[in-house]
Amino acid sequence: MSKALRIAALMAFVSTPALAQGTGQPWMDSSKTPEQRAQAAVAAMTLDEKLLMVMGYTDPDQLMKEPDDIVPAAIKADVRANHIAGSAGYIAGIPRLGIPGQWQTDASIGVRVTNMERTALPSSLATAASFDPKITFDGGVMIANEARASGFNTFLAGGGNLAREPRNGRNFEYTGEDPVLTGAMTGGLINGIQSRHMVSTMKHWAVNDQESQRTTVDVTITKAAMRQSDLLAFELIYDTANPGSVMCSYNLVNHDWACENDYLNNQVLKGDWGFKGYVMSDWGAVHSAAKAANNGLDQFTGYPCCGHHGAFFAAKNLKPEIENGNIAISRIDDMAQRILWPLFAKGVVDDPAKVGPIDFTADAAVSQNAAEHSLVLLKNDGNLLPLTGVKSVAIIGGHADKGVMAGGGSSGVTPIGGSAVTGIAPTTWPGPVVFMPSSPLKAMQAALPSAKVAYASGDKIAEAVALAKKSDVAIVFVTQWLGESFDGHLELQGNQDALVAAVAKANPKTIVVVESGGAILMPWLDKVPAVLEAFYPGMRGGEAITNILTGKVNPSGHLPISFPASNAQLAHAEIPGFGKPDGIPVAVTYDEGAAIGYKWYDVKGFKPLFAFGHGLSYTSFAVSDVRPRLDGSSLKVSATVTNTGKRDGATAAQIYIGADATAGWEAPKRLGAFAKVDLKPGESRVVDLAIDPRVLARYDEASDSWVIAPGTYHVMAGEASDNLPVTADITLPGYMWSAVHK
Ligand code: BGC
């Protein structure tokens, strides 16, 4: 669709609310509650109009090939006219009622539309490392502004799956291994997006923790373990951000597809949590009509796509189910009401998106700021960093002369200026492999104008070694490309480990910058004095990395995931179906339960390579005086954080709670709360944090309740899960409450 046509289509909706006021369209009255408005609109809709809202489409070219009796010509024409080319999807509006269409775009780091250049944030895993929900909020506002200005009103963002499987190809789209961190960081992103009057999803619901055979894998896990881990992460996102939509995932959970899983959708999400919005399917994740509708799916989205199994929610297929009583008409009304609710509640109807100009310079600054608050200094022996007084720098590998790596799949944004490197396989889905055009080499040359900064690609190790030998310092960039639809390896691929080892041997002042989708192994770690984890650092990653290496910015990121020391530390030696062609039925049993990440390491007594929460600074901090107290029935903890070094800096103060076996927890300690604290040298601040009671409880399946066992709990404070210097005990009374939200 041309830009002009799109503007015209949007203008139709812009003008509707004003026309509707006082003209018998009570749903346009913004003084009514979103529930009242949605109810009134449903009451005015015909069955055909309701059914129009429950089925979403993608790619008009493919749609044209569908038979007309399944997708009528009028729908095809509407999709052809209104779908934004190259975007994720479109759902028709009801113009006669002033109900806008839904224009959907991926995903958590920015607007993803094929051939549409937009600003990319660092990966979600990267910004989780900021331990600062304001960073994800600001990022959410920025990408939502770009989305609105591009004609979208629905964001398929809000990745909330835990990094249960460290090799999961999509871990970079999520916010780490801990439910409390994920609740706050993904919640921050969704809050930012929805503050701009868009609907955001949270996804992929649920326990979609591996990409190998993602459309067929049957996950077995106990309800209690799920509630205390994967579902708790989503519950905390939900509490933080109240997303308008939830995207159900491809996999099966306890033998039922997620998109027709009564337990997940009806009992937990809509029942216990009181979710008022709609469950939309992942693209191609629907397997039935009546079962899916009755078990909680409200909108079948992204048809035809991704090896779909049938147009189950097309009117042609739903109507007979309604007529024969398999789907009650009240359920159809409920589906429509749920889809409408966030359009009113989040401001989509009252403040429609408008195609318009975008301030890419300001948006790039938001992305750079996010990266600068997120990159994690893992190691800095002898204070090699920040670089001072260097006359020559060797930049080696990772295409660092051109740009910084990004992840693959549906979250991949085409950056302004296009990918800095092309032609790396795979060049088609889930590729292409994109490098953001933000060259660390050029940024370093600009930052150190009087130094000689030279580049070697690393393809020929001897050349890199020669350059490293004649330079004051060597900076080796290593990359791990991950993406949707496949899982990766912890081992760096190609010659990268050998390259680092050889360069480190040639120059003892070797720094490694890691651009990765998740954790990697570092067989060379003992040989290098400094390591910076940059994840996928976004549109201005080269500048952010350089500012940290040169000390213009003091690093303050902390790891949102543990880095295993070896494959032997993983909970699952093999990922079922790994590396096999898609579509093979496989099963996985998560018998580690809720013991994910650092919890697993604690249970097993393993020492990771780098612990969850770890992150260094160019200054130093002390955490002291930890004081737990009961405030009514809730646990509050205060602690003092002091900058004991010589420059301004920030740390992530972390409070963990420990319990003994009688508490029934999956592991000896859990992250209770955290706060990012920015301090001047010598400055102290008292942080006072509330501990969510669910962090203190176990989930009791028999009574569907949370239960806090009476007894002594250990409150620990510090700057990483393995660096908790201060502790204090508190005795808590027993407490039990229903899983149902009030
Ligand atoms: C992904 C979703 C994405 C959707 C639409 C699916 O393949 O799993 O995360 O939102 O495509 O692009």
PDB file of N, CA and C and ligand atoms in Angstrom, residues 88 106 156 170 203-204 214 247 250 282-283 306 410 429 484, ligand 1:
ATOM      1  N   ALA A  88       4.025  -7.626  10.039  1.00  0.00           N
ATOM      2  CA  ALA A  88       3.613  -8.919  10.588  1.00  0.00           C
ATOM      3  C   ALA A  88       2.156  -9.248  10.299  1.00  0.00           C
ATOM      4  N   ASP A 106       6.242  -6.503  14.589  1.00  0.00           N
ATOM      5  CA  ASP A 106       7.250  -6.999  15.506  1.00  0.00           C
ATOM      6  C   ASP A 106       8.199  -5.853  15.798  1.00  0.00           C
ATOM      7  N   LEU A 156       4.017  -6.483  18.679  1.00  0.00           N
ATOM      8  CA  LEU A 156       4.173  -7.889  19.079  1.00  0.00           C
ATOM      9  C   LEU A 156       5.443  -8.008  19.922  1.00  0.00           C
ATOM     10  N   ARG A 170      16.359 -17.797  20.971  1.00  0.00           N
ATOM     11  CA  ARG A 170      15.653 -16.526  21.157  1.00  0.00           C
ATOM     12  C   ARG A 170      15.915 -15.894  22.513  1.00  0.00           C
ATOM     13  N   LYS A 203       4.763 -12.197  25.351  1.00  0.00           N
ATOM     14  CA  LYS A 203       4.862 -13.439  24.584  1.00  0.00           C
ATOM     15  C   LYS A 203       6.114 -14.199  24.980  1.00  0.00           C
ATOM     16  N   HIS A 204       6.281 -15.464  24.707  1.00  0.00           N
ATOM     17  CA  HIS A 204       5.384 -16.392  24.023  1.00  0.00           C
ATOM     18  C   HIS A 204       4.861 -17.312  25.101  1.00  0.00           C
ATOM     19  N   ARG A 214      10.231 -26.100  17.669  1.00  0.00           N
ATOM     20  CA  ARG A 214       9.359 -25.269  18.523  1.00  0.00           C
ATOM     21  C   ARG A 214       7.895 -25.475  18.244  1.00  0.00           C
ATOM     22  N   MET A 247       0.418 -13.332  23.541  1.00  0.00           N
ATOM     23  CA  MET A 247       0.593 -14.207  22.376  1.00  0.00           C
ATOM     24  C   MET A 247       0.914 -15.615  22.846  1.00  0.00           C
ATOM     25  N   TYR A 250       3.992 -21.665  20.170  1.00  0.00           N
ATOM     26  CA  TYR A 250       3.876 -22.787  19.239  1.00  0.00           C
ATOM     27  C   TYR A 250       3.805 -24.151  19.922  1.00  0.00           C
ATOM     28  N   ASP A 282       0.447 -17.168  18.124  1.00  0.00           N
ATOM     29  CA  ASP A 282       1.650 -16.964  17.331  1.00  0.00           C
ATOM     30  C   ASP A 282       1.316 -17.398  15.902  1.00  0.00           C
ATOM     31  N   TRP A 283       2.126 -16.962  14.977  1.00  0.00           N
ATOM     32  CA  TRP A 283       1.845 -17.126  13.538  1.00  0.00           C
ATOM     33  C   TRP A 283       1.875 -18.611  13.133  1.00  0.00           C
ATOM     34  N   CYS A 306       3.623 -19.750   8.068  1.00  0.00           N
ATOM     35  CA  CYS A 306       4.415 -20.550   8.989  1.00  0.00           C
ATOM     36  C   CYS A 306       3.880 -21.979   9.141  1.00  0.00           C
ATOM     37  N   SER A 410      12.061 -12.799  13.525  1.00  0.00           N
ATOM     38  CA  SER A 410      11.011 -11.790  13.383  1.00  0.00           C
ATOM     39  C   SER A 410      11.247 -10.534  14.206  1.00  0.00           C
ATOM     40  N   TRP A 429      15.479 -16.391   5.747  1.00  0.00           N
ATOM     41  CA  TRP A 429      14.955 -16.703   7.088  1.00  0.00           C
ATOM     42  C   TRP A 429      15.704 -17.849   7.770  1.00  0.00           C
ATOM     43  N   GLU A 484      15.618 -16.679  15.754  1.00  0.00           N
ATOM     44  CA  GLU A 484      14.384 -17.436  15.901  1.00  0.00           C
ATOM     45  C   GLU A 484      14.472 -18.719  15.076  1.00  0.00           C
TER      46      GLU A 484
HETATM   47  C1  BGC B   1       7.197 -15.328  16.045  1.00  0.00           C
HETATM   48  C2  BGC B   1       6.533 -14.217  16.819  1.00  0.00           C
HETATM   49  C3  BGC B   1       6.247 -13.060  15.897  1.00  0.00           C
HETATM   50  C4  BGC B   1       5.396 -13.561  14.748  1.00  0.00           C
HETATM   51  C5  BGC B   1       5.019 -12.474  13.749  1.00  0.00           C
HETATM   52  C6  BGC B   1       6.449 -15.704  14.796  1.00  0.00           C
HETATM   53  O1  BGC B   1       7.222 -16.531  14.001  1.00  0.00           O
HETATM   54  O2  BGC B   1       7.348 -16.455  16.878  1.00  0.00           O
HETATM   55  O3  BGC B   1       7.339 -13.798  17.869  1.00  0.00           O
HETATM   56  O4  BGC B   1       5.617 -12.027  16.593  1.00  0.00           O
HETATM   57  O5  BGC B   1       6.116 -14.557  14.049  1.00  0.00           O
HETATM   58  O6  BGC B   1       6.104 -12.071  13.022  1.00  0.00           O
END
